[in-house]
Amino acid sequence: MDRRKFLALAGAATAAPLVSKTAQATEITEDNPEFFGVLVDTTRCIGCRQCEVACAEANDLPVPDIKNDNALDAERTTATDQWTVVNRYETDEGEIFAKKQCMHCGQPACAAACLTNAMEKTETGPVTWDGGKCMGCRYCMLSCPFNIPKFEYESINPKIQKCIMCSERLEEGGMPACVEACPADALMFGKKQELMQIARVRIYSHPDTYVRHIYGEHEVGGTSWLYLSSVPFEQLGFRTDLGTLTYPDYTREFLYAVPLVFLLGPPLLYGLHHLAGRDGDENTEGGHS
Amino acid sequence: MSTANSVAPRQSVWQFILSELKPKGPIFTPFNIISVPTILAGLVIVVWRFAFGLGSVTNLTQDYPWGIWIGFDVMTGVAFAGGAYIITFTVYIMRAGKYKSLVRATVLNGFLSYLFYAGALFLDLGRPWHIINPIIGNSFGYNSILFLVSWHFMLYMMAEALEFSPVVAEWLGLERAKKILHKLTLGTVIFGVVLSTLHQSGLGALYLFCKPKLHPLWYTEFLPVLFLVSSVFAGLSMIIFEGTLSHRVFKTQIDPKKHHTFDDIVFGLSKGAAVAMYVYLFIKFVIFIHGQHWHFITTGWGWLYILEVGGLVLLPCALYTHGYRQRRIGMVRLAAILTLLGIMFNRLNISVIAFNWQLPTRYYPSIGEIVVTLMVIFTEIWVFRWVVYRMPVLRETTEGNRK
Ligand code: SF4
Ligand code: SF4
């Protein structure tokens, strides 16, 4: 990054939270397929759980009673009726809060796993689920490295439940409900590319505050949601051993081999059949009798 | 006098089938006394499952979306059914006529295993009414391994049905149909072998996505290869095991002269199994050294691993080797049983036991899951027995149908 751009960005980064929750919006075009995401700055999160409330309201889920439920006392995972949770972690730097939800991976495991294309990475960024396609095999749950998709075991018409990054609001030009609700500017909505730059600038300009790691930049090949932190991410309940390979890469070779086997297998077997049969065992001629 | 050939002119095929539906053989055998109540209980649970959801009968959780209905029924069942592609390959491609007598029973067993074990998958689907989606193609997840595997299951079931169809035609006395179906055999065998190699390995490939969840002693990028190679000795061991049982249970169906040659055949199979196991162990060894997992060996997981690879692969491999050299049939049978246990253990380790090894929560199958699994196994045996008593599976022709 050259110096001028850096300064411009540094300015934007410090000013941005004051001006708006959106990193300068650029239109998505075919030349610019970059998707939207959210930058979570855990150093700013105050653990108020307004995002949980907003999420529930926006998606017709039961609204948590944030005043009385003492939910911060234990580490929670997302659930079928709660797509995002805020957890409190005791760290080297004291108490830190981290919001968890689907990471909206760039090349998601869930979508690569799904045999009906019910899980899909949309062009704008959200990873969505289509109940008209899903057959409930739950391979997406098995595959997701963040254990995000949740299944309604108690229902006879069970759905897969997870954060869909308010894809409908995005289509209408809005931003996710949680981002809008955050009173502490801990969440910022924008194109991933721009969020990355803003995140870097924050790290460069406050090297004492942040660890030099943007979670989601490279994890599983990069995710739409990005995190900044003042402590190593393991302390916030993140897995740092997921590697940088995208999920489709794990099976790419195998899938390449399939057409090859189909192409070369039959002639090979047929040839073997003829080689083996030279001294003629009539009983095993099969189709040649 | 041959039942099938003589009835055809006088009775219609359907009347014949109806008459064949009646039970043959004693009714109050220990097997029936255990299996019938289990099957009935299983059916109740299945109805319950569709009325109240998966959670009402299974112990599945958000962390364990797949339990023994996948880990045992599908993963293990399909490996056990691998015998069909190995034997058809040996007999029709390599033309080893010695094993011809095994083909019908093995193909039947394979077909029924797929029908029932892979069919159990249906029970596990949360939204089974959408199973049609990946089939009719309104949404193809081309890049999904599960898409590949389920398509292969379907096609392979058809291939096996075709391979077995001449037997059915013979039973029904349809000579012309039998000849035509027989002509298709080589083609379906080739197709079936190709499909099998791909979906046996595909089942392993399913777990390539589980790197963060599966214990490093079991996770390797070579999972597809391991699944494929182990399906070879799983299938061969199943043939030995099932053949040994069949020779006791269906004594009347088998020409007494064949009892001797069967031992010979078993030794041949043992050798095949042992070779496949050497290959498997070699790959395991290389993976282990390469993965540098020494430090795990002293943990509880290490003990499980040693039990699986040492006790249930290496040991039966040695027994097989020694057994066929010394022609010790008992040793070989023991090896077959240990091998089958080893396969079961391996598939369960990957799908359930060493899965989510870092999480404090564990999954244990519910009574309902176990009963349904037993139901699936018993029903398969029932149908197998029904067919064997009626069609020329073990005996040569319909001639000498039970008097
Ligand atoms: S976090 Fe999980 S559910 Fe969300 S996009 Fe990634 S793989 Fe899919
Ligand atoms: S449960 Fe549904 S969304 Fe998930 S992989 Fe299966 S079909 Fe796809």
XYZ file of C-alpha atoms and ligand atoms in Angstrom:
708
model
C 0.000 0.000 0.000
C 1.483 3.388 -0.891
C 1.746 6.166 1.598
C -0.943 8.436 0.214
C -3.495 5.697 0.082
C -2.516 4.708 3.582
C -3.137 8.158 4.942
C -6.420 8.459 3.140
C -7.508 5.184 4.570
C -6.298 6.071 8.021
C -8.463 9.139 7.820
C -11.393 7.159 6.580
C -10.904 4.595 9.272
C -10.987 7.014 12.143
C -13.755 9.074 10.623
C -15.874 6.235 9.383
C -17.425 5.172 12.663
C -18.480 8.732 13.342
C -19.985 9.287 9.942
C -21.648 6.043 9.166
C -21.631 2.345 9.848
C -20.982 1.657 6.203
C -17.594 1.548 4.582
C -17.849 3.636 1.413
C -20.351 1.720 -0.603
C -19.338 0.840 -4.093
C -21.697 -0.826 -6.431
C -21.293 -4.513 -7.136
C -20.660 -4.982 -10.811
C -19.424 -7.855 -12.828
C -15.946 -6.408 -12.849
C -16.175 -6.041 -9.132
C -17.604 -9.225 -7.715
C -16.331 -8.467 -4.255
C -18.937 -9.324 -1.645
C -20.196 -7.610 1.453
C -19.195 -8.466 4.963
C -19.038 -7.151 8.473
C -16.028 -6.125 10.512
C -16.360 -6.905 14.206
C -14.025 -4.924 16.418
C -14.085 -6.797 19.700
C -12.143 -4.019 21.414
C -15.209 -1.829 21.015
C -17.917 -4.301 21.961
C -19.520 -3.502 25.299
C -21.512 -6.713 25.558
C -24.900 -4.986 25.530
C -26.439 -7.693 23.307
C -28.502 -5.194 21.314
C -27.425 -7.130 18.219
C -29.062 -10.265 19.596
C -32.307 -8.403 20.106
C -32.197 -6.787 16.674
C -31.427 -10.124 15.034
C -34.349 -11.825 16.738
C -36.712 -9.036 15.774
C -35.570 -8.932 12.182
C -35.833 -12.676 11.703
C -38.940 -13.553 13.723
C -37.032 -15.378 16.415
C -37.831 -15.259 20.141
C -36.382 -12.041 21.502
C -33.953 -12.708 24.370
C -34.645 -11.024 27.685
C -31.230 -9.401 27.858
C -31.868 -7.677 31.180
C -32.628 -10.753 33.223
C -31.395 -13.898 31.554
C -27.764 -13.712 32.736
C -26.822 -15.372 29.470
C -23.310 -13.918 29.524
C -22.379 -16.138 32.459
C -21.754 -19.127 30.244
C -20.251 -19.443 26.792
C -23.101 -20.071 24.355
C -23.319 -21.385 20.854
C -25.826 -20.229 18.287
C -29.082 -22.168 18.277
C -32.054 -22.892 16.055
C -33.869 -19.914 17.570
C -30.846 -17.733 18.127
C -28.690 -16.963 15.152
C -26.203 -14.785 16.944
C -24.837 -14.780 20.484
C -22.523 -12.485 22.384
C -20.103 -14.245 24.696
C -17.935 -12.891 27.475
C -14.353 -14.116 27.705
C -11.842 -13.704 30.500
C -8.615 -12.808 28.743
C -5.145 -11.432 29.415
C -6.638 -8.000 28.804
C -9.591 -8.601 31.099
C -13.168 -9.093 30.079
C -13.798 -9.054 26.321
C -17.028 -9.668 24.447
C -17.288 -11.375 21.110
C -20.345 -11.735 18.933
C -20.638 -15.054 17.125
C -22.696 -15.987 14.087
C -22.200 -17.548 10.677
C -18.938 -16.285 9.175
C -20.365 -16.241 5.644
C -17.258 -17.878 4.286
C -16.027 -16.907 0.831
C -16.147 -20.520 -0.307
C -18.269 -22.077 2.391
C -17.937 -25.648 3.588
C -21.696 -25.844 4.012
C -22.357 -24.956 0.384
C -19.662 -27.306 -0.903
C -21.172 -30.070 1.191
C -24.794 -29.517 0.225
C -26.056 -31.967 -2.353
C -29.124 -29.935 -3.226
C -27.558 -26.462 -3.428
C -29.864 -25.415 -0.608
C -26.894 -23.734 1.042
C -25.614 -21.091 -1.252
C -23.106 -18.278 -1.239
C -24.983 -15.421 -2.832
C -23.171 -12.933 -5.015
C -23.580 -10.138 -2.519
C -22.077 -12.095 0.345
C -24.681 -13.787 2.528
C -24.725 -17.581 2.707
C -28.396 -18.506 2.587
C -30.486 -21.614 3.056
C -33.371 -22.623 0.800
C -36.020 -24.732 2.500
C -37.506 -25.634 -0.860
C -34.371 -27.570 -1.750
C -32.918 -28.895 1.507
C -33.515 -32.550 2.268
C -32.275 -32.385 5.825
C -29.205 -34.598 5.486
C -27.248 -32.343 7.846
C -23.981 -32.768 5.979
C -23.642 -28.981 6.099
C -23.570 -29.196 9.900
C -20.950 -31.907 9.793
C -18.822 -29.825 7.457
C -19.065 -26.298 8.845
C -15.803 -25.626 10.694
C -17.576 -23.130 12.958
C -20.481 -25.426 13.887
C -23.005 -22.858 12.720
C -25.950 -24.559 10.974
C -28.458 -25.803 13.529
C -31.187 -28.331 12.913
C -34.685 -28.492 14.420
C -34.614 -32.036 15.742
C -37.942 -31.676 17.474
C -39.880 -30.667 14.378
C -41.471 -32.859 11.723
C -40.794 -30.114 9.218
C -37.303 -29.339 10.443
C -35.339 -26.420 9.087
C -31.669 -25.616 9.086
C -31.294 -22.413 11.061
C -28.442 -19.996 10.831
C -27.601 -16.345 10.293
C -28.300 -15.336 6.714
C -26.750 -11.880 7.060
C -30.201 -10.360 6.576
C -29.935 -11.110 2.875
C -33.304 -9.521 2.141
C -32.390 -6.276 3.830
C -29.153 -6.287 1.822
C -31.058 -6.715 -1.403
C -33.060 -3.639 -0.559
C -29.859 -1.725 -0.029
C -29.869 -1.984 3.742
C -27.422 -3.475 6.180
C -27.782 -6.348 8.628
C -30.041 -5.559 11.602
C -27.295 -6.279 14.126
C -24.937 -3.745 12.567
C -27.626 -1.105 12.612
C -28.420 -1.818 16.251
C -24.885 -1.734 17.627
C -24.547 1.370 19.838
C -20.764 1.032 20.204
C -19.725 0.912 16.546
C -18.238 -2.478 17.137
C -19.801 -3.681 13.897
C -19.159 -2.174 10.504
C -20.824 -3.207 7.289
C -19.146 -2.944 3.893
C -17.392 -4.625 1.034
C -14.904 -7.128 2.311
C -12.024 -5.513 0.445
C -12.690 -2.183 2.101
C -13.289 -3.681 5.506
C -9.936 -5.401 5.190
C -8.241 -2.094 4.523
C -9.973 -0.422 7.410
C -9.048 -3.297 9.683
C -5.414 -3.037 8.631
C -5.359 0.651 9.201
C -6.735 0.204 12.694
C -4.005 -2.296 13.444
C -1.266 -0.077 11.970
C -2.432 3.018 13.722
C -2.982 1.351 17.082
C -0.356 -1.377 17.198
C -0.576 -1.513 20.983
C -4.300 -2.125 21.003
C -4.634 -4.858 18.413
C -2.959 -8.164 17.758
C -1.673 -8.368 14.207
C -4.254 -10.812 13.033
C -7.511 -10.181 11.228
C -9.580 -13.253 11.872
C -11.362 -14.182 8.676
C -8.763 -12.734 6.331
C -7.309 -16.125 5.548
C -9.201 -18.588 7.745
C -10.733 -21.338 5.581
C -9.769 -19.264 2.564
C -11.319 -16.053 3.856
C -14.705 -15.174 5.281
C -17.135 -12.287 4.845
C -17.117 -11.554 8.540
C -13.860 -10.240 9.936
C -12.708 -9.804 13.513
C -10.230 -7.542 15.252
C -9.016 -8.312 18.732
C -6.652 -7.117 21.417
C -5.805 -10.654 22.501
C -4.891 -13.781 20.557
C -8.062 -15.155 19.046
C -7.948 -18.446 20.923
C -8.784 -16.461 24.038
C -12.033 -15.378 22.423
C -13.116 -18.903 21.642
C -11.960 -18.849 18.021
C -10.232 -21.788 16.447
C -6.937 -20.767 14.971
C -6.060 -24.195 13.601
C -8.509 -24.210 10.708
C -5.928 -23.546 8.046
C -6.213 -21.326 5.018
C -7.354 -23.896 2.490
C -10.872 -23.318 1.185
C -13.212 -26.233 1.671
C -13.718 -27.102 -1.989
C -9.946 -27.601 -2.096
C -10.178 -30.579 0.254
C -12.161 -32.623 -2.242
C -11.028 -31.092 -5.513
C -8.639 -33.898 -6.415
C -11.169 -36.532 -5.580
C -13.815 -34.884 -7.715
C -11.352 -34.546 -10.589
C -10.664 -38.247 -10.388
C -14.314 -39.190 -10.798
C -14.783 -38.509 -14.529
C -11.360 -40.025 -15.169
C -12.348 -43.245 -13.470
C -15.582 -43.295 -15.422
C -13.730 -42.741 -18.657
C -10.798 -45.070 -18.156
C -12.355 -47.657 -15.866
C -14.662 -49.437 -18.303
C -12.173 -49.928 -21.171
C -9.548 -51.051 -18.670
C -11.893 -53.603 -17.126
C -13.036 -54.738 -20.531
C -9.452 -55.210 -21.618
C -8.651 -57.151 -18.472
C -11.646 -59.338 -19.120
C -10.258 -60.258 -22.520
C -6.717 -60.749 -21.341
C -7.866 -62.988 -18.531
C -10.129 -64.997 -20.761
C -7.611 -66.249 -23.303
C -7.601 -69.778 -22.053
C -11.335 -69.668 -22.035
C -13.540 -70.365 -19.071
C -16.954 -70.541 -20.606
C -18.680 -70.178 -17.277
C -17.511 -66.656 -16.716
C -18.062 -65.349 -20.208
C -21.027 -63.325 -19.041
C -22.290 -61.287 -21.946
C -20.315 -63.222 -24.499
C -22.070 -66.513 -24.198
C -39.675 -82.016 -10.774
C -38.836 -78.397 -11.216
C -41.340 -76.172 -9.522
C -40.782 -73.098 -11.586
C -40.820 -74.676 -14.992
C -43.845 -76.800 -14.342
C -46.055 -74.138 -12.815
C -45.581 -71.642 -15.546
C -47.995 -73.104 -18.082
C -50.774 -73.801 -15.600
C -50.508 -70.917 -13.183
C -49.901 -67.294 -13.905
C -46.666 -65.797 -12.640
C -48.544 -63.868 -9.994
C -50.263 -66.923 -8.625
C -46.883 -68.563 -8.452
C -45.395 -65.641 -6.560
C -48.330 -65.674 -4.170
C -47.833 -69.321 -3.435
C -44.164 -68.692 -2.878
C -44.893 -65.998 -0.315
C -45.963 -68.609 2.216
C -43.334 -69.327 4.816
C -41.085 -72.272 4.241
C -39.206 -73.937 7.041
C -39.820 -73.937 10.786
C -41.413 -70.891 12.329
C -40.247 -70.868 15.953
C -36.516 -70.729 15.478
C -34.433 -68.691 17.918
C -33.701 -66.230 15.145
C -37.369 -65.662 14.439
C -38.205 -65.316 18.117
C -35.649 -62.542 18.496
C -36.003 -60.859 15.147
C -39.774 -60.583 14.838
C -40.353 -58.530 18.012
C -37.315 -56.374 17.156
C -38.637 -55.668 13.689
C -42.059 -54.806 15.050
C -40.573 -52.521 17.700
C -38.415 -50.937 15.023
C -41.436 -50.238 12.873
C -43.176 -48.512 15.761
C -40.108 -46.352 16.299
C -39.978 -45.477 12.621
C -43.607 -44.360 12.702
C -42.848 -42.383 15.850
C -39.865 -40.763 14.189
C -41.971 -39.523 11.272
C -44.749 -38.359 13.583
C -42.647 -36.462 16.134
C -39.336 -35.688 14.487
C -35.833 -37.080 14.633
C -35.207 -35.728 18.107
C -37.961 -37.869 19.578
C -36.144 -41.150 18.929
C -32.478 -40.308 18.398
C -29.757 -38.851 20.566
C -28.504 -36.652 17.768
C -27.404 -33.161 18.744
C -26.231 -30.011 17.030
C -22.663 -31.229 17.488
C -23.416 -34.772 16.354
C -25.667 -34.434 13.329
C -24.805 -37.951 12.210
C -25.151 -40.919 14.540
C -25.124 -44.668 14.063
C -27.778 -44.614 11.357
C -25.060 -43.150 9.173
C -21.930 -44.306 10.995
C -23.021 -47.899 11.256
C -25.865 -48.553 8.824
C -24.438 -46.673 5.889
C -20.684 -46.469 6.482
C -20.244 -49.991 7.806
C -23.069 -51.626 5.852
C -21.731 -50.428 2.529
C -18.194 -51.571 3.350
C -19.534 -55.017 4.261
C -21.452 -55.103 1.010
C -18.212 -54.530 -0.898
C -17.948 -58.269 -1.478
C -20.280 -58.022 -4.438
C -18.027 -55.859 -6.545
C -14.909 -57.779 -5.545
C -16.430 -61.126 -6.466
C -18.015 -60.006 -9.723
C -14.690 -58.433 -10.617
C -12.845 -61.642 -9.822
C -15.261 -63.891 -11.656
C -16.326 -61.860 -14.667
C -13.313 -59.652 -15.265
C -10.454 -61.840 -14.052
C -12.439 -64.951 -14.957
C -11.454 -66.916 -11.905
C -14.140 -69.565 -12.356
C -13.346 -71.076 -8.988
C -15.383 -68.404 -7.258
C -18.383 -68.567 -9.544
C -20.517 -70.371 -6.977
C -20.226 -67.339 -4.689
C -21.559 -64.819 -7.143
C -25.296 -65.168 -6.685
C -25.376 -65.165 -2.898
C -22.890 -62.311 -2.710
C -24.655 -60.167 -5.262
C -27.962 -60.812 -3.537
C -26.457 -59.892 -0.215
C -24.891 -56.806 -1.717
C -28.086 -55.678 -3.333
C -30.116 -56.175 -0.170
C -27.482 -54.437 1.937
C -27.653 -51.377 -0.261
C -31.407 -51.496 -0.325
C -31.718 -51.676 3.442
C -28.613 -50.009 4.836
C -28.447 -47.204 2.334
C -32.233 -47.153 2.538
C -31.867 -46.417 6.249
C -30.474 -43.106 5.103
C -34.000 -42.147 4.264
C -35.005 -42.421 7.918
C -32.215 -40.064 8.793
C -33.255 -37.316 6.400
C -34.975 -34.431 8.095
C -36.826 -33.389 4.968
C -37.127 -36.633 3.023
C -39.831 -35.252 0.741
C -37.046 -33.276 -0.925
C -34.956 -36.344 -1.650
C -36.213 -35.999 -5.176
C -34.337 -32.710 -5.627
C -30.877 -34.090 -6.197
C -32.357 -36.863 -8.348
C -34.543 -35.084 -10.845
C -32.039 -32.338 -11.178
C -33.825 -29.176 -10.216
C -30.923 -28.617 -7.914
C -27.752 -30.531 -8.505
C -24.981 -29.984 -6.013
C -22.415 -31.226 -8.536
C -19.499 -30.426 -6.327
C -20.854 -32.199 -3.305
C -19.332 -35.534 -2.400
C -22.633 -36.528 -0.866
C -24.331 -35.854 -4.183
C -21.881 -38.166 -5.863
C -22.245 -40.866 -3.247
C -26.034 -40.871 -3.256
C -26.196 -41.028 -7.037
C -23.761 -43.901 -7.022
C -25.819 -45.726 -4.438
C -28.825 -45.468 -6.666
C -27.088 -46.513 -9.855
C -25.236 -49.305 -8.144
C -28.436 -50.703 -6.689
C -29.802 -50.871 -10.204
C -26.639 -52.535 -11.473
C -26.844 -55.153 -8.742
C -30.527 -55.710 -9.385
C -29.640 -56.351 -13.030
C -26.804 -58.664 -12.088
C -29.188 -60.673 -9.950
C -32.122 -60.537 -12.354
C -31.270 -63.743 -14.286
C -31.797 -65.639 -11.049
C -35.244 -64.136 -10.633
C -36.072 -64.939 -14.242
C -34.947 -68.504 -13.702
C -37.109 -68.752 -10.598
C -40.106 -67.529 -12.524
C -39.333 -69.880 -15.366
C -38.812 -67.071 -17.832
C -36.103 -68.626 -19.976
C -36.067 -66.020 -22.722
C -35.814 -63.143 -20.254
C -33.060 -64.960 -18.454
C -30.992 -65.249 -21.615
C -31.416 -61.583 -22.404
C -30.637 -60.454 -18.870
C -27.660 -62.748 -18.809
C -26.210 -60.981 -21.811
C -26.170 -57.746 -19.842
C -24.054 -59.211 -17.073
C -20.598 -58.204 -18.265
C -21.713 -54.646 -18.909
C -23.374 -54.240 -15.542
C -20.402 -55.809 -13.795
C -18.024 -53.312 -15.374
C -20.363 -50.466 -14.530
C -20.839 -51.812 -10.996
C -17.118 -52.119 -10.316
C -16.474 -48.571 -11.478
C -19.330 -47.237 -9.362
C -18.179 -49.196 -6.352
C -14.615 -47.984 -6.388
C -15.931 -44.435 -6.534
C -18.544 -44.581 -3.827
C -16.578 -46.777 -1.458
C -13.859 -44.165 -1.576
C -16.503 -41.432 -1.686
C -17.744 -42.421 1.749
C -14.256 -41.706 3.036
C -14.120 -38.487 1.043
C -17.197 -37.276 2.936
C -14.981 -36.874 5.983
C -12.365 -34.819 4.168
C -14.465 -31.846 5.270
C -14.144 -32.821 8.911
C -10.512 -31.984 9.468
C -11.228 -29.674 12.413
C -13.477 -32.246 14.077
C -11.931 -35.635 13.472
C -9.024 -36.765 15.616
C -5.683 -36.443 13.770
C -4.995 -40.154 14.206
C -7.956 -40.811 11.911
C -8.060 -37.756 9.727
C -5.911 -37.960 6.647
C -6.268 -36.756 3.106
C -5.975 -40.440 2.174
C -9.323 -41.308 3.753
C -10.829 -42.155 0.330
C -7.992 -44.580 -0.421
C -8.251 -46.161 3.014
C -11.998 -46.624 2.636
C -11.563 -48.211 -0.764
C -8.819 -50.623 0.252
C -10.578 -51.579 3.455
C -13.798 -52.252 1.547
C -11.877 -55.010 -0.257
C -11.024 -56.981 2.855
C -14.305 -56.021 4.522
C -16.201 -57.494 1.584
C -14.065 -60.632 1.405
C -14.392 -61.223 5.142
C -18.126 -60.780 4.891
C -18.264 -63.430 2.170
C -16.334 -65.840 4.367
C -18.503 -65.071 7.372
C -21.790 -65.148 5.526
C -20.776 -68.206 3.495
C -19.857 -70.133 6.620
C -23.209 -69.332 8.179
C -25.067 -70.148 4.967
C -23.433 -73.539 4.763
C -24.882 -74.343 8.157
C -28.266 -72.682 7.888
C -29.074 -73.524 4.301
C -27.548 -76.987 4.304
C -30.405 -78.405 2.262
C -29.782 -75.887 -0.470
C -26.204 -76.845 -1.115
C -24.905 -79.818 -2.996
C -22.927 -81.894 -0.430
C -20.009 -82.141 -2.845
C -19.682 -78.392 -2.655
C -18.925 -78.407 1.059
C -15.371 -79.466 0.387
C -14.669 -77.076 -2.414
C -16.017 -74.298 -0.226
C -13.043 -74.593 2.125
C -10.790 -74.230 -0.864
C -12.613 -71.126 -1.920
C -12.360 -69.688 1.571
C -8.599 -70.096 1.573
C -8.449 -68.282 -1.725
C -10.494 -65.434 -0.295
C -8.308 -65.330 2.807
C -5.262 -64.801 0.696
C -6.976 -61.948 -1.107
C -8.044 -60.373 2.144
C -4.567 -60.688 3.625
C -2.976 -58.990 0.620
C -5.462 -56.117 0.792
C -4.730 -55.799 4.502
C -0.987 -55.593 3.895
C -1.608 -52.774 1.469
C -3.904 -51.074 3.974
C -1.435 -51.437 6.824
C 1.350 -50.109 4.666
C -0.661 -46.992 3.807
C -1.644 -46.575 7.469
C 1.995 -46.867 8.465
C 3.139 -44.261 5.969
C 0.371 -41.888 7.057
C 1.254 -42.381 10.692
C 4.958 -41.721 10.179
C 4.271 -38.810 7.893
C 1.685 -37.280 10.218
C 4.070 -37.414 13.181
C 1.356 -38.373 15.607
C 3.593 -40.136 18.101
C 2.510 -37.937 20.961
C -1.101 -39.053 20.571
C -0.236 -42.697 21.038
C 0.034 -42.448 24.781
C -3.380 -40.790 25.118
C -6.680 -42.654 25.352
C -7.171 -41.993 21.643
C -3.867 -43.727 20.997
C -5.119 -46.852 22.717
C -8.246 -46.873 20.598
C -6.092 -46.463 17.532
C -3.791 -49.304 18.536
C -6.759 -51.530 19.284
C -8.220 -50.777 15.876
C -5.120 -51.052 13.735
C -3.180 -53.592 15.769
C -5.898 -55.761 17.220
C -8.437 -55.645 14.445
C -6.341 -55.290 11.301
C -2.803 -56.500 11.937
C -3.873 -59.482 14.029
C -6.543 -60.824 11.657
C -4.164 -60.173 8.785
C -1.624 -62.445 10.465
C -4.347 -65.013 11.176
C -5.446 -64.961 7.550
C -1.896 -65.384 6.342
C -1.136 -68.203 8.725
C -4.574 -69.722 8.186
C -4.347 -70.110 4.450
C -0.770 -71.320 4.543
C -1.538 -74.013 7.101
C -5.041 -74.581 5.750
C -6.588 -73.941 9.152
C -10.212 -73.124 8.478
C -10.993 -72.164 12.081
C -8.247 -69.596 12.147
C -9.460 -68.068 8.930
C -13.004 -67.798 10.256
C -11.774 -66.106 13.390
C -9.808 -63.716 11.204
C -12.956 -62.893 9.244
C -14.890 -62.055 12.390
C -12.077 -59.906 13.790
C -11.757 -58.104 10.473
C -15.457 -57.312 10.372
C -15.288 -55.994 13.928
C -12.289 -53.923 12.888
C -14.139 -52.354 9.981
C -17.079 -51.565 12.209
C -14.775 -50.059 14.797
C -12.943 -48.024 12.183
C -16.092 -46.591 10.629
C -17.562 -45.795 14.032
C -14.314 -44.215 15.175
C -14.383 -41.889 12.222
C -18.077 -41.078 12.271
C -18.860 -41.063 15.970
C -16.163 -41.941 18.513
C -13.157 -39.863 17.461
C -15.467 -37.285 15.926
C -15.638 -34.036 17.914
C -12.769 -35.336 20.016
C -12.069 -31.847 21.288
C -15.583 -31.256 22.535
C -16.681 -32.217 26.034
C -20.039 -33.519 24.782
C -20.308 -37.094 23.565
C -22.919 -38.973 21.616
C -24.249 -42.383 22.523
C -26.922 -43.987 20.368
C -30.395 -44.092 21.867
C -32.292 -47.343 22.343
C -34.452 -46.249 19.422
C -31.473 -45.859 17.133
C -30.155 -49.272 18.116
C -33.498 -51.016 17.689
C -34.017 -49.480 14.258
C -30.512 -50.537 13.256
C -31.239 -54.088 14.394
C -34.538 -53.932 12.546
C -32.698 -53.049 9.357
C -30.242 -55.920 9.793
C -32.921 -58.468 10.656
C -35.185 -57.461 7.812
C -32.277 -57.823 5.426
C -31.643 -61.336 6.712
C -35.338 -62.187 6.434
C -35.498 -61.156 2.822
C -32.201 -62.889 2.091
C -33.508 -66.108 3.613
C -36.793 -65.803 1.774
C -34.993 -65.497 -1.540
C -32.478 -68.258 -0.853
C -35.234 -70.740 -0.063
C -36.997 -69.970 -3.324
C -34.562 -68.913 -5.970
C -31.525 -70.734 -7.253
C -29.055 -68.714 -5.202
C -27.033 -71.351 -3.418
C -28.178 -74.386 -5.346
C -27.450 -74.710 -9.017
C -30.945 -74.655 -10.523
C -34.541 -74.608 -9.438
C -34.300 -78.370 -9.739
C -34.528 -79.894 -6.271
C -36.512 -77.053 -4.802
C -37.388 -77.972 -1.230
C -39.478 -81.081 -1.238
S -19.579 -20.364 8.913
Fe -20.379 -22.401 8.470
S -22.493 -22.040 7.938
Fe -21.481 -20.063 7.797
S -20.843 -19.911 5.645
Fe -19.114 -20.759 6.760
S -19.386 -22.973 6.528
Fe -21.354 -22.048 6.020
S -29.153 -30.412 5.473
Fe -30.045 -29.312 3.737
S -28.759 -27.504 3.509
Fe -27.621 -28.945 4.777
S -26.351 -30.123 3.325
Fe -28.239 -31.300 3.629
S -29.579 -30.641 1.963
Fe -27.953 -29.081 2.119
